[in-house]
């Protein structure tokens, strides 16, 4: 990463708690966040501020994932309590109503994601399977089928192909896989892709791993569906393209990434324990780290040095608390040279469809909206 890197922060908000998951509604006027508990808090934008509007309290243990369907305005949440709920907004009662999903899991649910057509969602789990959920008209509730073979351990992440049928998943068996999640009676027969033609449920279409191994923390298909990218605990990004047979890995010199998104077919943004999003770009047949967002952000530094934040001792202890680590001597106010001051827990593309914007939340309690065009 060469030279001084610049960025553009479209919005930044500090919550009074660490944020482990988040999801926006379609127009970004509301955001659902998990404050590292069994609750989900929904905030509504009021001018430049966010105002608490609702609290979803149905789960018994830590909520591990939130996903907000932009078209149907439904929220799916999953938790370590082995359950998932689909939440719909009751305008008459001005409240969110939960519907329990029949997951049939014996271990914690780890991540939930709506399919592109929003008629299905996938729930990763510690039960060595992925629950593919759809609405059963006969029983009038959400039911599931399990993708099991050849998953050998906890599944940490899932992602849908644009065709609404293929599903990518990765986990602690150090493998990234592409499987068919075709549900008869729910899905139309998919067109042939680089991943295959005949796609009955649980068909294995691809299996990959990074060169040094490592848990797969996050996975995503490219916008055209021809490639899949994943980040692993060995601090690497791997991109696999079945049409050409290429599997390209890029090792990072920093700490592991835990989340990634594709901005376009030649741009990937990854973030994690290094506290700053990194933009990777395609360079011929390889990939390279092009820039790191948010480093040396002088605007943020100036704001932090304003009179309202002039109490250096107070700032030091607040930063020690938000980062869960001691202040470093000789670092001025003790802050990192990044916008986030702790691990970035999750990153999403703009739900309205803009590929030039991403949002991140972190264990420092910050919610940041970024422009990739800076």
Coordinates of C-alpha atoms in Angstrom, one line a residue:
X1 CA 0.0 0.0 0.0
X2 CA 1.8 3.1 -1.2
X3 CA 1.5 6.7 -0.5
X4 CA -1.0 8.7 1.5
X5 CA -4.4 7.2 1.2
X6 CA -7.6 9.3 1.2
X7 CA -11.2 8.4 1.8
X8 CA -14.6 9.9 2.0
X9 CA -16.8 9.2 5.0
X10 CA -20.4 9.9 4.1
X11 CA -21.7 9.4 7.7
X12 CA -20.3 8.4 11.1
X13 CA -22.2 7.6 14.3
X14 CA -21.1 6.4 17.7
X15 CA -23.3 4.0 19.6
X16 CA -22.8 3.6 23.4
X17 CA -22.1 -0.1 22.9
X18 CA -20.1 -2.4 20.7
X19 CA -21.9 -3.5 17.5
X20 CA -21.6 -7.1 16.4
X21 CA -24.1 -7.1 13.5
X22 CA -26.1 -4.5 11.6
X23 CA -28.5 -4.1 8.6
X24 CA -30.1 -1.1 6.9
X25 CA -33.5 -0.9 5.4
X26 CA -33.7 0.0 1.7
X27 CA -33.5 3.8 1.9
X28 CA -31.1 3.8 4.9
X29 CA -33.6 5.7 7.1
X30 CA -33.5 2.8 9.6
X31 CA -30.8 0.6 10.9
X32 CA -31.0 -2.6 13.0
X33 CA -28.0 -3.3 15.2
X34 CA -27.0 -5.9 17.8
X35 CA -25.4 -4.5 20.9
X36 CA -23.6 -7.8 21.6
X37 CA -26.6 -9.2 23.4
X38 CA -29.8 -11.2 22.8
X39 CA -31.6 -8.0 21.6
X40 CA -31.8 -6.2 18.3
X41 CA -32.2 -2.4 18.4
X42 CA -33.8 -0.5 15.5
X43 CA -32.8 3.2 15.1
X44 CA -34.5 5.7 12.9
X45 CA -32.6 8.6 11.3
X46 CA -33.7 12.0 12.6
X47 CA -31.8 14.7 10.8
X48 CA -28.1 13.9 11.3
X49 CA -28.7 11.7 14.4
X50 CA -30.1 8.2 15.0
X51 CA -33.0 7.8 17.4
X52 CA -34.0 4.5 19.1
X53 CA -37.3 3.3 17.8
X54 CA -37.8 -0.4 18.5
X55 CA -36.2 -3.3 20.4
X56 CA -36.6 -6.9 19.2
X57 CA -36.4 -9.2 22.3
X58 CA -37.5 -12.6 21.2
X59 CA -34.1 -14.4 21.3
X60 CA -32.7 -15.9 24.5
X61 CA -29.0 -15.8 23.7
X62 CA -26.6 -13.7 21.7
X63 CA -27.9 -12.6 18.3
X64 CA -25.3 -13.6 15.7
X65 CA -26.7 -12.1 12.5
X66 CA -29.3 -9.7 11.1
X67 CA -30.4 -9.3 7.5
X68 CA -33.0 -6.8 6.2
X69 CA -34.8 -7.6 2.9
X70 CA -35.0 -4.3 1.0
X71 CA -38.0 -5.2 -1.2
X72 CA -40.3 -7.0 1.3
X73 CA -39.1 -5.0 4.3
X74 CA -38.7 -8.2 6.4
X75 CA -35.9 -8.8 8.9
X76 CA -34.4 -12.1 9.7
X77 CA -32.4 -12.7 12.8
X78 CA -30.6 -15.7 14.2
X79 CA -28.9 -16.5 17.5
X80 CA -26.8 -18.8 19.6
X81 CA -30.2 -20.0 21.0
X82 CA -30.5 -22.2 17.8
X83 CA -33.5 -20.2 16.5
X84 CA -34.2 -17.7 13.8
X85 CA -37.1 -15.3 13.5
X86 CA -38.6 -13.4 10.6
X87 CA -39.9 -10.0 11.6
X88 CA -42.6 -8.1 9.8
X89 CA -43.7 -4.6 10.6
X90 CA -47.3 -4.2 11.8
X91 CA -48.2 -0.6 10.8
X92 CA -51.5 -0.7 12.8
X93 CA -49.7 -1.5 16.0
X94 CA -46.5 0.3 15.1
X95 CA -44.5 -2.8 16.2
X96 CA -42.4 -5.6 14.7
X97 CA -44.0 -9.0 14.9
X98 CA -41.9 -12.2 15.0
X99 CA -42.5 -15.5 13.3
X100 CA -40.4 -18.5 14.5
X101 CA -38.6 -20.4 11.8
X102 CA -38.5 -24.2 12.0
X103 CA -34.7 -24.6 11.7
X104 CA -34.3 -28.0 13.4
X105 CA -30.8 -27.2 14.6
X106 CA -29.0 -28.7 17.5
X107 CA -26.2 -26.0 17.7
X108 CA -26.0 -22.3 17.4
X109 CA -27.1 -20.4 14.3
X110 CA -24.2 -18.2 13.1
X111 CA -25.3 -16.2 10.1
X112 CA -28.6 -15.5 8.1
X113 CA -28.9 -14.1 4.6
X114 CA -31.9 -13.4 2.4
X115 CA -31.8 -14.7 -1.2
X116 CA -31.9 -12.1 -4.0
X117 CA -35.6 -12.8 -4.7
X118 CA -36.3 -12.7 -0.9
X119 CA -38.4 -15.8 -1.1
X120 CA -35.8 -17.9 0.8
X121 CA -33.0 -17.3 3.3
X122 CA -30.0 -19.4 4.5
X123 CA -28.9 -19.9 8.1
X124 CA -25.4 -21.1 8.8
X125 CA -24.9 -23.1 12.0
X126 CA -22.6 -25.0 14.3
X127 CA -24.6 -28.1 13.4
X128 CA -22.4 -28.9 10.4
X129 CA -25.1 -27.8 8.0
X130 CA -26.9 -24.8 6.4
X131 CA -30.6 -24.5 6.8
X132 CA -32.3 -23.2 3.6
X133 CA -35.6 -21.7 4.7
X134 CA -38.7 -21.0 2.7
X135 CA -42.3 -20.3 3.5
X136 CA -44.5 -23.4 3.6
X137 CA -47.9 -22.4 2.4
X138 CA -49.4 -25.6 3.7
X139 CA -48.3 -25.0 7.3
X140 CA -48.3 -21.2 7.1
X141 CA -44.8 -20.8 8.6
X142 CA -41.1 -20.9 7.6
X143 CA -39.7 -24.4 7.1
X144 CA -36.2 -25.5 6.2
X145 CA -34.1 -28.1 4.3
X146 CA -30.5 -28.8 5.4
X147 CA -27.4 -28.7 3.2
X148 CA -25.1 -31.2 4.9
X149 CA -22.7 -33.0 2.6
X150 CA -19.7 -32.6 2.6
X151 CA -19.7 -30.0 5.4
X152 CA -17.5 -31.3 8.2
X153 CA -17.6 -28.5 10.9
X154 CA -19.3 -25.2 11.9
X155 CA -20.4 -23.0 9.1
X156 CA -19.6 -19.4 9.7
X157 CA -20.8 -17.6 6.6
X158 CA -23.2 -17.9 3.7
X159 CA -23.8 -15.9 0.5
X160 CA -26.3 -16.2 -2.4
X161 CA -25.6 -16.4 -6.1
X162 CA -27.5 -13.8 -8.2
X163 CA -29.6 -16.7 -9.7
X164 CA -31.3 -17.3 -6.3
X165 CA -30.3 -21.0 -6.4
X166 CA -26.6 -21.4 -5.7
X167 CA -25.3 -20.8 -2.2
X168 CA -21.7 -20.3 -1.1
X169 CA -20.6 -21.2 2.4
X170 CA -17.5 -21.4 4.5
X171 CA -16.5 -22.3 8.0
X172 CA -14.1 -24.0 10.5
X173 CA -13.3 -27.0 8.3
X174 CA -11.2 -24.4 6.3
X175 CA -13.2 -25.0 3.1
X176 CA -15.2 -22.6 0.9
X177 CA -18.0 -24.4 -1.0
X178 CA -20.6 -23.6 -3.6
X179 CA -23.8 -25.8 -3.2
X180 CA -27.2 -25.9 -4.9
X181 CA -30.0 -24.7 -2.7
X182 CA -32.7 -25.4 -5.3
X183 CA -36.1 -25.9 -3.7
X184 CA -38.7 -27.6 -5.9
X185 CA -42.0 -25.6 -6.0
X186 CA -40.2 -22.5 -4.9
X187 CA -37.5 -21.9 -7.5
X188 CA -37.7 -21.8 -11.2
X189 CA -35.3 -24.0 -13.1
X190 CA -32.1 -22.1 -13.2
X191 CA -30.2 -21.4 -16.4
X192 CA -26.8 -23.0 -16.9
X193 CA -23.8 -21.1 -15.3
X194 CA -20.1 -21.6 -15.0
X195 CA -20.9 -23.6 -11.8
X196 CA -23.0 -26.3 -13.6
X197 CA -26.2 -27.1 -15.4
X198 CA -28.1 -29.7 -13.4
X199 CA -28.5 -28.4 -9.9
X200 CA -30.6 -30.6 -7.6
X201 CA -30.6 -29.7 -3.9
X202 CA -27.2 -30.2 -2.2
X203 CA -25.2 -30.6 -5.4
X204 CA -21.6 -29.6 -4.8
X205 CA -20.5 -27.2 -7.5
X206 CA -17.1 -26.1 -6.2
X207 CA -14.8 -26.5 -3.2
X208 CA -11.8 -24.3 -2.4
X209 CA -9.3 -23.4 0.3
X210 CA -6.6 -20.8 0.9
X211 CA -3.0 -21.9 0.5
X212 CA -2.1 -21.8 4.2
X213 CA -5.6 -22.9 5.4
X214 CA -7.6 -21.1 8.0
X215 CA -11.2 -20.7 9.0
X216 CA -13.4 -19.0 6.4
X217 CA -14.8 -15.9 8.0
X218 CA -16.7 -14.4 5.0
X219 CA -17.7 -15.3 1.5
X220 CA -19.4 -13.6 -1.4
X221 CA -20.2 -14.1 -5.1
X222 CA -19.2 -11.5 -7.7
X223 CA -22.0 -9.4 -9.1
X224 CA -22.1 -11.5 -12.3
X225 CA -21.9 -14.8 -10.3
X226 CA -18.9 -16.1 -12.2
X227 CA -16.5 -15.9 -9.3
X228 CA -16.5 -16.4 -5.5
X229 CA -14.3 -14.6 -3.0
X230 CA -13.6 -15.5 0.6
X231 CA -11.4 -14.4 3.5
X232 CA -9.7 -16.7 5.9
X233 CA -8.0 -16.6 9.3
X234 CA -4.5 -16.8 7.6
X235 CA -5.0 -13.2 6.6
X236 CA -5.6 -13.9 3.0
X237 CA -8.2 -13.1 0.3
X238 CA -8.9 -15.9 -2.2
X239 CA -10.8 -15.5 -5.5
X240 CA -12.0 -18.6 -7.4
X241 CA -13.4 -18.5 -11.0
X242 CA -14.6 -21.9 -12.3
X243 CA -14.9 -20.8 -15.9
X244 CA -11.2 -20.3 -16.1
X245 CA -10.2 -22.7 -13.3
X246 CA -8.2 -19.9 -11.6
X247 CA -7.8 -19.7 -7.9
X248 CA -5.9 -16.6 -6.8
X249 CA -4.9 -15.8 -3.2
X250 CA -3.5 -12.5 -1.8
X251 CA -1.8 -12.6 1.6
X252 CA -2.1 -9.6 3.8
X253 CA 0.6 -8.4 6.1
X254 CA -1.9 -7.4 8.7
X255 CA -4.4 -9.1 10.9
X256 CA -7.2 -11.4 9.5
X257 CA -10.2 -10.1 7.6
X258 CA -13.7 -11.1 8.9
X259 CA -16.0 -9.6 6.3
X260 CA -16.0 -8.7 2.6
X261 CA -18.2 -7.4 -0.2
X262 CA -17.8 -7.1 -4.0
X263 CA -18.2 -3.5 -5.3
X264 CA -18.0 -4.6 -8.9
X265 CA -16.5 -7.6 -10.8
X266 CA -13.0 -6.1 -10.4
X267 CA -13.2 -4.6 -6.9
X268 CA -13.4 -6.3 -3.5
X269 CA -13.5 -4.6 -0.1
X270 CA -12.4 -6.5 3.0
X271 CA -12.2 -5.5 6.6
X272 CA -11.6 -7.1 10.0
X273 CA -9.2 -7.1 12.9
X274 CA -6.9 -4.3 11.4
X275 CA -9.8 -1.8 11.9
X276 CA -9.7 -0.4 8.4
X277 CA -11.4 -1.5 5.2
X278 CA -8.9 -2.5 2.4
X279 CA -9.9 -2.2 -1.3
X280 CA -8.5 -5.0 -3.6
X281 CA -8.6 -4.6 -7.4
X282 CA -8.1 -7.0 -10.2
X283 CA -4.7 -6.6 -11.9
X284 CA -4.7 -8.8 -15.0
X285 CA -5.1 -12.3 -13.7
X286 CA -4.1 -11.4 -10.2
X287 CA -5.4 -9.2 -7.4
X288 CA -3.7 -6.6 -5.3
X289 CA -4.4 -4.3 -2.3
X290 CA -5.1 -0.9 -3.9
X291 CA -5.8 1.3 -0.9
X292 CA -6.8 1.3 2.8
X293 CA -9.9 3.4 3.6
X294 CA -9.8 5.9 6.4
X295 CA -6.1 6.1 7.4
X296 CA -4.7 9.6 8.2
X297 CA -8.2 11.0 8.2
X298 CA -7.4 14.6 9.2
X299 CA -11.0 15.6 9.3
X300 CA -11.8 13.0 12.0
X301 CA -8.6 13.9 13.9
X302 CA -9.6 17.6 13.9
X303 CA -13.1 16.7 15.2
X304 CA -11.5 14.6 17.9
X305 CA -9.4 17.5 19.0
X306 CA -12.3 19.9 19.4
X307 CA -12.9 21.7 22.7
X308 CA -15.7 19.3 23.6
X309 CA -13.2 16.5 23.6
X310 CA -10.2 18.3 25.1
X311 CA -10.1 16.3 28.3
X312 CA -7.2 14.0 27.3
X313 CA -7.4 11.8 30.4
X314 CA -11.1 11.2 29.8
X315 CA -10.4 10.5 26.2
X316 CA -7.7 8.0 27.0
X317 CA -9.9 6.0 29.3
X318 CA -12.8 6.1 26.9
X319 CA -10.6 4.8 24.1
X320 CA -9.2 2.1 26.3
X321 CA -12.8 1.0 27.0
X322 CA -14.0 1.1 23.4
X323 CA -11.0 -0.8 22.1
X324 CA -10.8 -3.2 25.0
X325 CA -7.0 -2.7 25.2
X326 CA -4.6 -0.4 27.0
X327 CA -3.5 2.9 25.5
X328 CA -0.2 2.9 23.8
X329 CA 2.5 5.2 25.0
X330 CA 3.8 7.8 22.7
X331 CA 0.8 7.8 20.4
X332 CA -0.6 11.2 21.3
X333 CA -4.2 10.7 22.2
X334 CA -3.8 6.9 22.1
X335 CA -6.1 6.5 19.1
X336 CA -5.4 4.4 16.0
X337 CA -4.7 5.9 12.6
X338 CA -8.1 4.7 11.3
X339 CA -11.7 5.7 11.7
X340 CA -12.6 2.5 13.5
X341 CA -10.8 2.0 16.8
X342 CA -11.5 -1.7 17.2
X343 CA -12.3 -4.8 15.0
X344 CA -14.8 -4.1 12.1
X345 CA -17.4 -6.8 12.8
X346 CA -19.5 -6.4 9.6
X347 CA -19.7 -4.7 6.2
X348 CA -22.5 -4.3 3.8
X349 CA -23.1 -2.8 0.4
X350 CA -25.6 0.0 0.0
X351 CA -29.1 -1.7 0.2
X352 CA -30.4 0.8 -2.4
X353 CA -28.1 -0.7 -5.0
X354 CA -25.2 1.7 -5.2
X355 CA -22.0 -0.2 -5.7
X356 CA -19.9 2.9 -4.7
X357 CA -20.9 2.9 -1.0
X358 CA -20.4 0.4 1.9
X359 CA -21.3 0.5 5.6
X360 CA -19.3 -0.9 8.4
X361 CA -19.8 -1.4 12.1
X362 CA -17.3 -2.3 14.7
X363 CA -16.6 -3.3 18.3
X364 CA -15.8 0.3 19.0
X365 CA -19.5 1.1 18.6
X366 CA -19.1 3.0 15.3
X367 CA -21.4 2.9 12.3
X368 CA -19.6 4.3 9.3
X369 CA -20.8 4.9 5.7
X370 CA -18.0 5.0 3.2
X371 CA -17.7 6.2 -0.4
X372 CA -15.4 4.0 -2.5
X373 CA -15.0 6.7 -5.1
X374 CA -12.8 9.0 -3.0

